[in-house]
Amino acid sequence: MPRIRLTVAYVGTRYQGWQIQGRGETIQGAIEDKLARICGELVRVHGSGRTDSGVHALAQVAHFDVPESKRHIPWRQALNAMLPDDISILEAREAQDDFHARFSVRSKRYAYTLWTEPRFTMPQRAPFVWPVRGLDFEAMDQAAEVLAGTHDFAAFQNAGTEIKGTVRTLEPIVRAPGTHSAEWVFRFQADGFLKQMVRNLMGLLVEVGRGGLAPADVRPILEGCDRRKAPATAPARGLTLEEVMY
Amino acid sequence: MPRIRLTVAYVGTRYQGWQIQGRGETIQGAIEDKLARICGELVRVHGSGRTDSGVHALAQVAHFDVPESKRHIPWRQALNAMLPDDISILEAREAQDDFHARFSVRSKRYAYTLWTEPRFTMPQRAPFVWPVRGLDFEAMDQAAEVLAGTHDFAAFQNAGTEIKGTVRTLEPIVRAPGTHSAEWVFRFQADGFLKQMVRNLMGLLVEVGRGGLAPADVRPILEGCDRRKAPATAPARGLTLEEVMY
């Protein structure tokens, strides 16, 4: 069966994340719903991985298989005509049989956006940022340096996953100005991420920025591999999946 | 009574415009609702002017008067704590007695954003843009030059207003790249705008860009002062009130 590869952008605000769950609307569910209408049968969509409820994507990647008779449907146009405005198919093309949206991933990049203007949050940006105040960005940069590299990131994995190995290689975390002058974007690229790992790393960095932890506290937390010793998870809405690399 | 001046940003998508109407939620209505809760009585809010249903603002200006006993309430903090995420008070400060959000306006600037990528619209930008395709921007720039200046803009005023004079002075229309690489932003500044004037000017420019009209057709339409001879109104969602000048 021909395999179709999708690149999908979405605003995650009103979804229960990427993956179909018992209840609530999901991105995967919305796409499968439209595919079922086009194909007249269930077509399973495989994403590169889950994104949490409220997390956004500029370029999530997914694939699905279709009967030979459906091979030449213009999937991008067909799906975009049916999907709501907060989900958009950027590209749809036929992939090799051995391409798998999840198992073929080489690395992923996420962006986490902080809003630093304490008096207000611009409503145009509110769904995409975490409002914080009074952060020491130099201390955060020092903490970020400790996190980069190949480590056991168990201290940054939330419960509720069956993944065994927790060693990942995190590229240097890059901090850059965002769309609005009140924004700072932190970019995280790794060969894989544990459950809520970016949000847990960001939670740690902000705690350092607030002075609740010193940069020197980061290595013991990382090496302790104990989630309970690390700061709280950052909110979902500041997180965007930017790119999946194969 | 002390007069408070507000600067307000909003995402207009789910509102029936700025001004209170018979039915539907409005920005003015949302702010008056919170003020009534704070003050225990109706407090009328006067905006610099209406914005249509679905139109956004980066910095709408409004004022209201409060009893002397309420003078020192921290209005920005109090209102932001109660308002939904899609409305935000950027600033609240006491104004002179003779300041009037509507009658003191010297000029206003609107931005209209076109989305030019035909294959998809980024969902993060969809609420703020008008998707168009295949435009001739040089022809649009030529048309825009004809519109700038002091003219009777009656051809660009929609019905349903009681305003008598229709002469306005429009500054040169400026076209600039937008937030996303697929965007072009047109900025319109004038000493005043007629009902849906920016959306009607934009509708004309896009019609020129599509080749349905030539730049040479613009002057006769402008000078004809007949709304029925001008192209259709552009959609509300691409429009943002950027600044009100006093």
CSV table of C-alpha atoms in Angstrom, one decimal:
chain,number,residue,atom,x,y,z
A,1,MET,CA,0.0,0.0,0.0
A,2,PRO,CA,1.3,3.5,-0.8
A,3,ARG,CA,2.5,5.4,2.2
A,4,ILE,CA,1.7,9.1,2.5
A,5,ARG,CA,3.9,11.4,4.6
A,6,LEU,CA,2.3,14.5,6.0
A,7,THR,CA,3.8,17.7,7.5
A,8,VAL,CA,1.2,19.2,9.9
A,9,ALA,CA,1.0,22.6,11.7
A,10,TYR,CA,-1.4,23.1,14.5
A,11,VAL,CA,-2.4,25.4,17.3
A,12,GLY,CA,-2.9,22.9,20.1
A,13,THR,CA,-4.9,25.2,22.5
A,14,ARG,CA,-8.3,23.4,22.1
A,15,TYR,CA,-7.0,19.9,21.7
A,16,GLN,CA,-6.1,17.1,24.1
A,17,GLY,CA,-2.8,16.7,22.4
A,18,TRP,CA,-1.7,14.9,19.2
A,19,GLN,CA,-2.7,11.4,20.1
A,20,ILE,CA,-6.1,9.8,20.1
A,21,GLN,CA,-7.3,9.3,23.7
A,22,GLY,CA,-10.3,8.0,25.4
A,23,ARG,CA,-12.0,11.4,25.3
A,24,GLY,CA,-11.5,14.9,23.9
A,25,GLU,CA,-10.5,16.1,20.5
A,26,THR,CA,-7.0,15.4,19.3
A,27,ILE,CA,-5.1,16.4,16.2
A,28,GLN,CA,-4.6,12.7,15.1
A,29,GLY,CA,-8.3,12.2,15.7
A,30,ALA,CA,-9.2,15.2,13.5
A,31,ILE,CA,-7.0,14.0,10.6
A,32,GLU,CA,-8.2,10.4,10.9
A,33,ASP,CA,-11.8,11.6,10.9
A,34,LYS,CA,-11.3,13.4,7.6
A,35,LEU,CA,-9.3,10.5,6.1
A,36,ALA,CA,-12.2,8.1,7.0
A,37,ARG,CA,-14.6,10.4,5.1
A,38,ILE,CA,-12.3,10.4,2.1
A,39,CYS,CA,-11.5,6.7,2.1
A,40,GLY,CA,-14.7,5.3,3.6
A,41,GLU,CA,-12.7,3.3,6.1
A,42,LEU,CA,-10.5,3.8,9.1
A,43,VAL,CA,-7.0,5.0,8.1
A,44,ARG,CA,-4.6,5.0,11.0
A,45,VAL,CA,-2.3,8.0,11.2
A,46,HIS,CA,1.1,7.6,12.8
A,47,GLY,CA,2.8,10.7,14.2
A,48,SER,CA,6.5,11.3,15.0
A,49,GLY,CA,5.5,11.3,18.6
A,50,ARG,CA,2.9,12.7,21.0
A,51,THR,CA,2.5,16.3,21.8
A,52,ASP,CA,0.8,17.2,25.1
A,53,SER,CA,-2.6,18.9,25.4
A,54,GLY,CA,-2.1,22.6,24.5
A,55,VAL,CA,1.3,22.1,22.8
A,56,HIS,CA,1.6,23.5,19.2
A,57,ALA,CA,3.4,22.4,16.1
A,58,LEU,CA,5.0,24.2,13.1
A,59,ALA,CA,5.9,20.9,11.4
A,60,GLN,CA,4.8,17.7,13.1
A,61,VAL,CA,5.3,14.7,10.8
A,62,ALA,CA,3.0,11.8,10.3
A,63,HIS,CA,2.3,9.0,7.9
A,64,PHE,CA,-0.6,6.7,6.8
A,65,ASP,CA,-1.1,4.0,4.3
A,66,VAL,CA,-3.8,4.0,1.7
A,67,PRO,CA,-5.2,1.5,-0.8
A,68,GLU,CA,-3.7,1.6,-4.2
A,69,SER,CA,-6.9,3.0,-5.6
A,70,LYS,CA,-6.5,6.2,-3.4
A,71,ARG,CA,-2.8,6.7,-4.4
A,72,HIS,CA,-3.3,9.8,-6.4
A,73,ILE,CA,-5.7,11.8,-4.2
A,74,PRO,CA,-4.4,15.3,-3.6
A,75,TRP,CA,-4.1,14.8,0.1
A,76,ARG,CA,-3.0,18.2,1.1
A,77,GLN,CA,-5.8,20.0,-0.7
A,78,ALA,CA,-8.4,17.4,0.3
A,79,LEU,CA,-7.5,17.5,4.0
A,80,ASN,CA,-7.1,21.3,4.2
A,81,ALA,CA,-10.5,21.8,2.7
A,82,MET,CA,-12.0,19.7,5.5
A,83,LEU,CA,-9.8,20.5,8.5
A,84,PRO,CA,-10.5,23.4,10.9
A,85,ASP,CA,-8.4,26.6,10.7
A,86,ASP,CA,-6.2,25.5,13.7
A,87,ILE,CA,-4.8,22.4,11.8
A,88,SER,CA,-3.1,22.7,8.5
A,89,ILE,CA,-1.4,20.2,6.2
A,90,LEU,CA,1.8,22.0,4.9
A,91,GLU,CA,2.8,19.1,2.7
A,92,ALA,CA,1.7,15.6,1.7
A,93,ARG,CA,3.8,13.3,-0.5
A,94,GLU,CA,4.4,9.7,-1.1
A,95,ALA,CA,7.1,8.2,1.1
A,96,GLN,CA,9.3,5.1,0.8
A,97,ASP,CA,7.7,1.9,2.2
A,98,ASP,CA,10.4,1.9,5.0
A,99,PHE,CA,9.7,5.4,6.1
A,100,HIS,CA,8.0,5.5,9.5
A,101,ALA,CA,7.1,8.8,11.1
A,102,ARG,CA,8.0,7.6,14.5
A,103,PHE,CA,10.7,5.0,14.1
A,104,SER,CA,12.7,6.8,11.4
A,105,VAL,CA,13.2,10.0,13.5
A,106,ARG,CA,16.8,11.1,13.7
A,107,SER,CA,16.2,14.2,15.9
A,108,LYS,CA,13.6,16.8,16.9
A,109,ARG,CA,13.6,20.4,17.7
A,110,TYR,CA,11.2,22.2,20.1
A,111,ALA,CA,10.9,25.9,20.9
A,112,TYR,CA,9.7,27.1,24.3
A,113,THR,CA,8.7,30.8,24.4
A,114,LEU,CA,8.8,32.9,27.6
A,115,TRP,CA,6.9,36.2,27.9
A,116,THR,CA,8.8,38.7,30.0
A,117,GLU,CA,6.7,41.8,30.1
A,118,PRO,CA,5.1,41.7,33.6
A,119,ARG,CA,2.4,44.3,33.1
A,120,PHE,CA,0.4,42.4,30.4
A,121,THR,CA,0.5,39.6,27.9
A,122,MET,CA,-0.3,40.5,24.3
A,123,PRO,CA,-3.5,38.5,23.5
A,124,GLN,CA,-2.1,37.8,20.0
A,125,ARG,CA,0.7,35.9,21.7
A,126,ALA,CA,-1.0,34.6,24.9
A,127,PRO,CA,-1.7,31.1,23.5
A,128,PHE,CA,2.0,30.6,22.6
A,129,VAL,CA,3.9,31.8,25.6
A,130,TRP,CA,4.6,31.3,29.3
A,131,PRO,CA,4.4,34.7,31.2
A,132,VAL,CA,7.3,34.9,33.7
A,133,ARG,CA,9.0,37.9,35.3
A,134,GLY,CA,12.3,39.0,36.7
A,135,LEU,CA,14.5,36.2,35.3
A,136,ASP,CA,18.3,36.2,35.4
A,137,PHE,CA,19.0,35.0,31.9
A,138,GLU,CA,22.7,34.7,32.4
A,139,ALA,CA,22.2,32.2,35.2
A,140,MET,CA,19.8,30.4,32.9
A,141,ASP,CA,22.4,30.2,30.1
A,142,GLN,CA,24.9,28.7,32.6
A,143,ALA,CA,22.3,26.1,33.7
A,144,ALA,CA,21.5,25.3,30.1
A,145,GLU,CA,25.2,24.6,29.4
A,146,VAL,CA,25.2,21.9,32.0
A,147,LEU,CA,22.2,20.2,30.4
A,148,ALA,CA,23.6,19.9,26.9
A,149,GLY,CA,25.3,16.6,26.0
A,150,THR,CA,24.6,12.9,26.4
A,151,HIS,CA,23.0,12.2,29.7
A,152,ASP,CA,20.5,10.1,31.5
A,153,PHE,CA,17.6,12.5,31.6
A,154,ALA,CA,15.4,10.5,34.0
A,155,ALA,CA,15.1,13.5,36.3
A,156,PHE,CA,13.2,15.2,33.5
A,157,GLN,CA,10.8,12.4,32.6
A,158,ASN,CA,7.3,12.5,34.0
A,159,ALA,CA,5.5,9.4,35.1
A,160,GLY,CA,3.1,7.4,32.8
A,161,THR,CA,5.4,6.1,30.1
A,162,GLU,CA,6.7,2.7,29.4
A,163,ILE,CA,10.0,3.8,27.8
A,164,LYS,CA,12.9,2.0,29.2
A,165,GLY,CA,16.1,3.9,28.2
A,166,THR,CA,16.3,7.4,29.4
A,167,VAL,CA,19.7,8.4,27.9
A,168,ARG,CA,19.4,11.1,25.3
A,169,THR,CA,21.8,13.5,23.5
A,170,LEU,CA,20.7,17.1,23.9
A,171,GLU,CA,22.3,19.7,21.6
A,172,PRO,CA,23.3,23.0,23.1
A,173,ILE,CA,20.2,24.9,24.1
A,174,VAL,CA,19.9,28.1,22.1
A,175,ARG,CA,18.2,31.3,23.4
A,176,ALA,CA,17.0,33.8,20.9
A,177,PRO,CA,14.6,36.8,20.7
A,178,GLY,CA,11.1,35.9,19.7
A,179,THR,CA,8.4,37.4,17.5
A,180,HIS,CA,7.6,40.1,20.1
A,181,SER,CA,10.1,42.2,21.9
A,182,ALA,CA,8.9,40.8,25.2
A,183,GLU,CA,9.7,37.2,24.2
A,184,TRP,CA,12.7,34.9,24.6
A,185,VAL,CA,12.7,31.6,22.8
A,186,PHE,CA,14.7,28.6,24.0
A,187,ARG,CA,15.4,25.9,21.4
A,188,PHE,CA,15.9,22.3,22.4
A,189,GLN,CA,17.2,19.7,19.9
A,190,ALA,CA,17.8,16.1,20.7
A,191,ASP,CA,17.9,12.6,19.2
A,192,GLY,CA,14.7,12.0,21.2
A,193,PHE,CA,12.8,13.4,24.1
A,194,LEU,CA,11.3,11.7,27.2
A,195,LYS,CA,7.8,12.4,28.3
A,196,GLN,CA,7.4,16.2,29.0
A,197,MET,CA,11.2,16.5,28.9
A,198,VAL,CA,11.3,19.9,27.3
A,199,ARG,CA,8.7,21.3,29.7
A,200,ASN,CA,10.7,19.8,32.6
A,201,LEU,CA,14.0,21.3,31.4
A,202,MET,CA,12.3,24.6,30.9
A,203,GLY,CA,10.8,24.4,34.4
A,204,LEU,CA,14.3,23.9,35.8
A,205,LEU,CA,15.7,26.8,33.7
A,206,VAL,CA,13.0,29.2,34.9
A,207,GLU,CA,13.6,28.2,38.5
A,208,VAL,CA,17.2,29.0,38.1
A,209,GLY,CA,16.2,32.3,36.4
A,210,ARG,CA,14.1,33.1,39.4
A,211,GLY,CA,16.9,32.4,41.8
A,212,GLY,CA,15.2,29.4,43.4
A,213,LEU,CA,18.1,27.3,42.3
A,214,ALA,CA,21.7,28.2,41.4
A,215,PRO,CA,23.4,27.0,38.2
A,216,ALA,CA,25.6,24.9,40.4
A,217,ASP,CA,22.5,23.0,41.6
A,218,VAL,CA,21.7,21.7,38.1
A,219,ARG,CA,24.4,19.0,37.8
A,220,PRO,CA,23.3,17.2,41.0
A,221,ILE,CA,19.7,17.3,39.9
A,222,LEU,CA,20.6,15.9,36.4
A,223,GLU,CA,22.8,13.2,37.9
A,224,GLY,CA,20.4,12.3,40.6
A,225,CYS,CA,17.9,11.0,38.0
A,226,ASP,CA,15.1,11.6,40.4
A,227,ARG,CA,12.1,13.5,39.0
A,228,ARG,CA,11.0,14.5,42.5
A,229,LYS,CA,14.2,16.5,43.0
A,230,ALA,CA,13.7,18.7,39.9
A,231,PRO,CA,11.4,21.7,39.6
A,232,ALA,CA,7.8,21.7,38.3
A,233,THR,CA,6.9,21.2,34.7
A,234,ALA,CA,6.5,24.3,32.6
A,235,PRO,CA,3.0,25.0,31.1
A,236,ALA,CA,2.2,23.4,27.8
A,237,ARG,CA,1.1,26.5,25.9
A,238,GLY,CA,4.7,27.9,25.6
A,239,LEU,CA,5.9,24.8,23.7
A,240,THR,CA,6.0,24.3,19.9
A,241,LEU,CA,7.3,21.4,18.0
A,242,GLU,CA,9.4,23.1,15.3
A,243,GLU,CA,11.0,20.4,13.3
A,244,VAL,CA,11.3,16.6,13.0
A,245,MET,CA,14.4,15.4,11.2
A,246,TYR,CA,14.8,12.1,9.4
B,1,MET,CA,-14.8,62.7,38.1
B,2,PRO,CA,-11.4,61.4,37.3
B,3,ARG,CA,-11.0,60.2,33.7
B,4,ILE,CA,-9.0,57.0,33.1
B,5,ARG,CA,-7.4,56.3,29.7
B,6,LEU,CA,-6.9,52.7,28.6
B,7,THR,CA,-4.7,51.2,25.9
B,8,VAL,CA,-6.3,47.8,25.0
B,9,ALA,CA,-5.0,45.0,22.8
B,10,TYR,CA,-7.4,42.2,21.6
B,11,VAL,CA,-7.9,39.3,19.3
B,12,GLY,CA,-11.2,40.1,17.8
B,13,THR,CA,-12.0,36.6,16.4
B,14,ARG,CA,-14.8,35.7,18.8
B,15,TYR,CA,-16.3,39.2,19.4
B,16,GLN,CA,-19.0,41.1,17.6
B,17,GLY,CA,-16.5,44.0,17.3
B,18,TRP,CA,-15.6,46.7,19.8
B,19,GLN,CA,-18.9,48.4,20.4
B,20,ILE,CA,-21.8,47.1,22.4
B,21,GLN,CA,-24.6,45.9,20.2
B,22,GLY,CA,-28.0,44.3,20.7
B,23,ARG,CA,-26.5,40.9,20.9
B,24,GLY,CA,-23.2,39.1,21.0
B,25,GLU,CA,-20.1,39.6,23.0
B,26,THR,CA,-18.1,42.8,22.4
B,27,ILE,CA,-14.8,44.2,23.7
B,28,GLN,CA,-16.4,47.3,25.1
B,29,GLY,CA,-19.0,45.0,26.7
B,30,ALA,CA,-16.4,42.8,28.3
B,31,ILE,CA,-14.5,45.8,29.8
B,32,GLU,CA,-17.7,47.4,31.0
B,33,ASP,CA,-18.8,44.1,32.6
B,34,LYS,CA,-15.6,44.0,34.7
B,35,LEU,CA,-15.8,47.7,35.6
B,36,ALA,CA,-19.3,47.2,36.8
B,37,ARG,CA,-18.1,44.4,39.1
B,38,ILE,CA,-15.3,46.6,40.4
B,39,CYS,CA,-17.4,49.8,40.8
B,40,GLY,CA,-20.8,48.3,41.6
B,41,GLU,CA,-22.4,50.4,38.9
B,42,LEU,CA,-22.5,50.9,35.2
B,43,VAL,CA,-19.3,52.7,34.0
B,44,ARG,CA,-19.5,53.7,30.3
B,45,VAL,CA,-16.4,53.0,28.2
B,46,HIS,CA,-15.7,55.3,25.2
B,47,GLY,CA,-13.5,53.9,22.5
B,48,SER,CA,-11.5,55.8,19.8
B,49,GLY,CA,-14.0,54.3,17.4
B,50,ARG,CA,-15.6,51.0,16.5
B,51,THR,CA,-13.7,48.0,15.1
B,52,ASP,CA,-15.7,45.5,13.1
B,53,SER,CA,-16.5,41.9,14.2
B,54,GLY,CA,-13.4,39.9,13.8
B,55,VAL,CA,-11.0,42.9,13.6
B,56,HIS,CA,-8.0,42.9,16.0
B,57,ALA,CA,-6.2,45.6,17.9
B,58,LEU,CA,-2.7,46.1,19.2
B,59,ALA,CA,-3.5,49.4,20.8
B,60,GLN,CA,-7.1,50.5,20.8
B,61,VAL,CA,-7.6,53.6,23.1
B,62,ALA,CA,-10.6,54.1,25.4
B,63,HIS,CA,-11.6,56.2,28.4
B,64,PHE,CA,-14.0,56.1,31.3
B,65,ASP,CA,-14.9,58.3,34.3
B,66,VAL,CA,-15.0,57.0,37.8
B,67,PRO,CA,-16.1,58.4,41.1
B,68,GLU,CA,-13.4,60.1,43.2
B,69,SER,CA,-13.5,57.2,45.6
B,70,LYS,CA,-12.3,54.9,42.9
B,71,ARG,CA,-9.5,57.1,41.6
B,72,HIS,CA,-6.6,55.1,42.9
B,73,ILE,CA,-7.6,51.6,41.9
B,74,PRO,CA,-4.8,49.9,39.9
B,75,TRP,CA,-7.0,49.6,36.8
B,76,ARG,CA,-4.6,47.7,34.6
B,77,GLN,CA,-4.0,45.0,37.1
B,78,ALA,CA,-7.6,44.8,38.2
B,79,LEU,CA,-9.0,44.5,34.7
B,80,ASN,CA,-6.3,42.1,33.4
B,81,ALA,CA,-7.0,39.8,36.4
B,82,MET,CA,-10.6,39.6,35.3
B,83,LEU,CA,-10.5,39.8,31.5
B,84,PRO,CA,-10.1,36.7,29.3
B,85,ASP,CA,-6.8,36.0,27.5
B,86,ASP,CA,-7.9,37.6,24.2
B,87,ILE,CA,-8.3,41.1,25.7
B,88,SER,CA,-5.5,42.8,27.6
B,89,ILE,CA,-5.1,46.2,29.1
B,90,LEU,CA,-1.6,47.4,28.1
B,91,GLU,CA,-1.8,50.7,30.0
B,92,ALA,CA,-4.2,52.6,32.3
B,93,ARG,CA,-3.5,56.1,33.5
B,94,GLU,CA,-5.4,59.2,34.5
B,95,ALA,CA,-6.1,61.6,31.6
B,96,GLN,CA,-6.9,65.3,31.5
B,97,ASP,CA,-10.6,66.1,31.8
B,98,ASP,CA,-10.7,67.3,28.2
B,99,PHE,CA,-9.2,64.1,26.8
B,100,HIS,CA,-11.8,62.2,24.8
B,101,ALA,CA,-10.8,58.8,23.3
B,102,ARG,CA,-13.0,59.5,20.2
B,103,PHE,CA,-13.1,63.3,19.8
B,104,SER,CA,-9.4,63.9,20.5
B,105,VAL,CA,-8.1,61.5,17.9
B,106,ARG,CA,-5.6,63.1,15.6
B,107,SER,CA,-4.9,60.1,13.4
B,108,LYS,CA,-5.1,56.3,13.3
B,109,ARG,CA,-3.0,53.5,11.8
B,110,TYR,CA,-4.3,50.2,10.7
B,111,ALA,CA,-2.4,47.2,9.3
B,112,TYR,CA,-3.9,44.7,6.9
B,113,THR,CA,-2.1,41.4,6.4
B,114,LEU,CA,-2.2,39.3,3.3
B,115,TRP,CA,-1.2,35.6,3.3
B,116,THR,CA,0.4,34.7,-0.1
B,117,GLU,CA,1.3,31.0,0.3
B,118,PRO,CA,-1.4,29.2,-1.8
B,119,ARG,CA,-0.8,25.7,-0.5
B,120,PHE,CA,-1.7,26.3,3.1
B,121,THR,CA,-2.3,28.9,5.8
B,122,MET,CA,-0.2,28.5,9.0
B,123,PRO,CA,-2.8,28.0,11.7
B,124,GLN,CA,-0.8,30.2,14.1
B,125,ARG,CA,-1.5,33.1,11.6
B,126,ALA,CA,-4.9,32.1,10.2
B,127,PRO,CA,-6.9,34.4,12.5
B,128,PHE,CA,-4.9,37.4,11.5
B,129,VAL,CA,-4.5,37.2,7.7
B,130,TRP,CA,-6.5,37.1,4.4
B,131,PRO,CA,-5.2,34.2,2.2
B,132,VAL,CA,-4.8,35.4,-1.4
B,133,ARG,CA,-2.9,34.1,-4.3
B,134,GLY,CA,-1.0,35.3,-7.4
B,135,LEU,CA,-1.0,39.0,-6.8
B,136,ASP,CA,0.9,41.6,-8.8
B,137,PHE,CA,2.3,43.7,-6.0
B,138,GLU,CA,3.8,46.3,-8.3
B,139,ALA,CA,0.4,47.0,-9.7
B,140,MET,CA,-1.0,47.2,-6.2
B,141,ASP,CA,1.7,49.7,-5.2
B,142,GLN,CA,0.8,51.9,-8.2
B,143,ALA,CA,-2.9,51.8,-7.2
B,144,ALA,CA,-1.9,52.6,-3.6
B,145,GLU,CA,-0.2,55.8,-4.8
B,146,VAL,CA,-3.4,57.0,-6.3
B,147,LEU,CA,-5.3,56.6,-3.1
B,148,ALA,CA,-2.9,58.5,-0.8
B,149,GLY,CA,-3.7,62.2,-0.2
B,150,THR,CA,-6.8,64.2,0.7
B,151,HIS,CA,-9.9,62.8,-1.1
B,152,ASP,CA,-13.6,62.3,-0.8
B,153,PHE,CA,-13.5,58.5,0.1
B,154,ALA,CA,-17.2,58.0,-0.3
B,155,ALA,CA,-16.6,55.1,-2.7
B,156,PHE,CA,-14.9,53.3,0.2
B,157,GLN,CA,-17.6,53.8,2.8
B,158,ASN,CA,-20.1,51.1,3.5
B,159,ALA,CA,-23.7,51.8,4.3
B,160,GLY,CA,-25.1,52.1,7.8
B,161,THR,CA,-23.4,55.2,9.1
B,162,GLU,CA,-24.6,58.6,9.8
B,163,ILE,CA,-21.3,60.4,9.2
B,164,LYS,CA,-21.8,63.4,6.9
B,165,GLY,CA,-18.3,64.4,5.7
B,166,THR,CA,-16.4,61.8,3.7
B,167,VAL,CA,-13.2,63.7,3.0
B,168,ARG,CA,-10.2,62.2,4.7
B,169,THR,CA,-6.4,62.6,4.3
B,170,LEU,CA,-4.7,59.2,3.8
B,171,GLU,CA,-0.9,59.0,4.2
B,172,PRO,CA,1.0,57.0,1.7
B,173,ILE,CA,0.1,53.3,2.1
B,174,VAL,CA,3.2,51.4,3.2
B,175,ARG,CA,3.7,47.7,2.2
B,176,ALA,CA,6.2,45.7,4.4
B,177,PRO,CA,7.0,42.1,5.1
B,178,GLY,CA,5.0,40.5,7.9
B,179,THR,CA,5.8,38.2,10.8
B,180,HIS,CA,5.8,35.1,8.5
B,181,SER,CA,7.6,34.9,5.2
B,182,ALA,CA,4.3,34.4,3.4
B,183,GLU,CA,2.9,37.7,4.6
B,184,TRP,CA,2.7,41.2,3.3
B,185,VAL,CA,1.4,43.9,5.5
B,186,PHE,CA,-0.3,47.1,4.2
B,187,ARG,CA,-0.3,50.0,6.6
B,188,PHE,CA,-3.0,52.7,6.3
B,189,GLN,CA,-2.7,55.9,8.3
B,190,ALA,CA,-5.3,58.7,8.1
B,191,ASP,CA,-6.8,61.5,10.1
B,192,GLY,CA,-10.0,59.4,10.2
B,193,PHE,CA,-11.5,56.4,8.5
B,194,LEU,CA,-15.0,55.9,7.2
B,195,LYS,CA,-17.0,52.8,7.9
B,196,GLN,CA,-15.0,49.7,6.7
B,197,MET,CA,-12.8,52.1,4.7
B,198,VAL,CA,-9.5,50.1,5.2
B,199,ARG,CA,-11.2,46.9,4.3
B,200,ASN,CA,-12.7,48.5,1.2
B,201,LEU,CA,-9.4,50.0,0.1
B,202,MET,CA,-7.7,46.6,0.7
B,203,GLY,CA,-10.5,45.0,-1.4
B,204,LEU,CA,-9.7,47.4,-4.2
B,205,LEU,CA,-5.9,46.8,-4.0
B,206,VAL,CA,-6.3,43.0,-4.1
B,207,GLU,CA,-8.6,43.3,-7.1
B,208,VAL,CA,-5.9,45.3,-8.8
B,209,GLY,CA,-3.3,42.7,-7.7
B,210,ARG,CA,-5.5,39.9,-9.2
B,211,GLY,CA,-5.7,41.8,-12.5
B,212,GLY,CA,-9.4,42.4,-12.3
B,213,LEU,CA,-8.7,46.1,-12.3
B,214,ALA,CA,-5.8,48.1,-13.7
B,215,PRO,CA,-4.0,50.8,-11.6
B,216,ALA,CA,-5.5,53.3,-14.1
B,217,ASP,CA,-9.0,52.2,-13.0
B,218,VAL,CA,-8.4,53.4,-9.5
B,219,ARG,CA,-8.8,57.2,-10.0
B,220,PRO,CA,-12.2,57.0,-11.7
B,221,ILE,CA,-13.4,54.7,-8.9
B,222,LEU,CA,-12.1,57.1,-6.2
B,223,GLU,CA,-13.5,60.2,-8.0
B,224,GLY,CA,-16.8,58.5,-8.8
B,225,CYS,CA,-17.7,58.4,-5.0
B,226,ASP,CA,-20.0,55.5,-5.7
B,227,ARG,CA,-19.5,52.5,-3.4
B,228,ARG,CA,-21.3,50.2,-5.9
B,229,LYS,CA,-18.5,50.8,-8.5
B,230,ALA,CA,-15.7,49.7,-6.1
B,231,PRO,CA,-14.6,46.1,-5.4
B,232,ALA,CA,-15.9,44.0,-2.5
B,233,THR,CA,-14.9,44.6,1.1
B,234,ALA,CA,-11.8,42.6,2.3
B,235,PRO,CA,-12.4,40.1,5.2
B,236,ALA,CA,-12.3,41.5,8.8
B,237,ARG,CA,-9.8,39.0,10.1
B,238,GLY,CA,-6.8,40.5,8.2
B,239,LEU,CA,-7.3,43.9,9.9
B,240,THR,CA,-5.6,45.1,13.0
B,241,LEU,CA,-5.9,48.6,14.6
B,242,GLU,CA,-2.2,49.3,15.4
B,243,GLU,CA,-2.1,52.8,16.8
B,244,VAL,CA,-4.4,55.7,17.7
B,245,MET,CA,-2.6,59.1,17.8
B,246,TYR,CA,-3.7,62.1,19.9
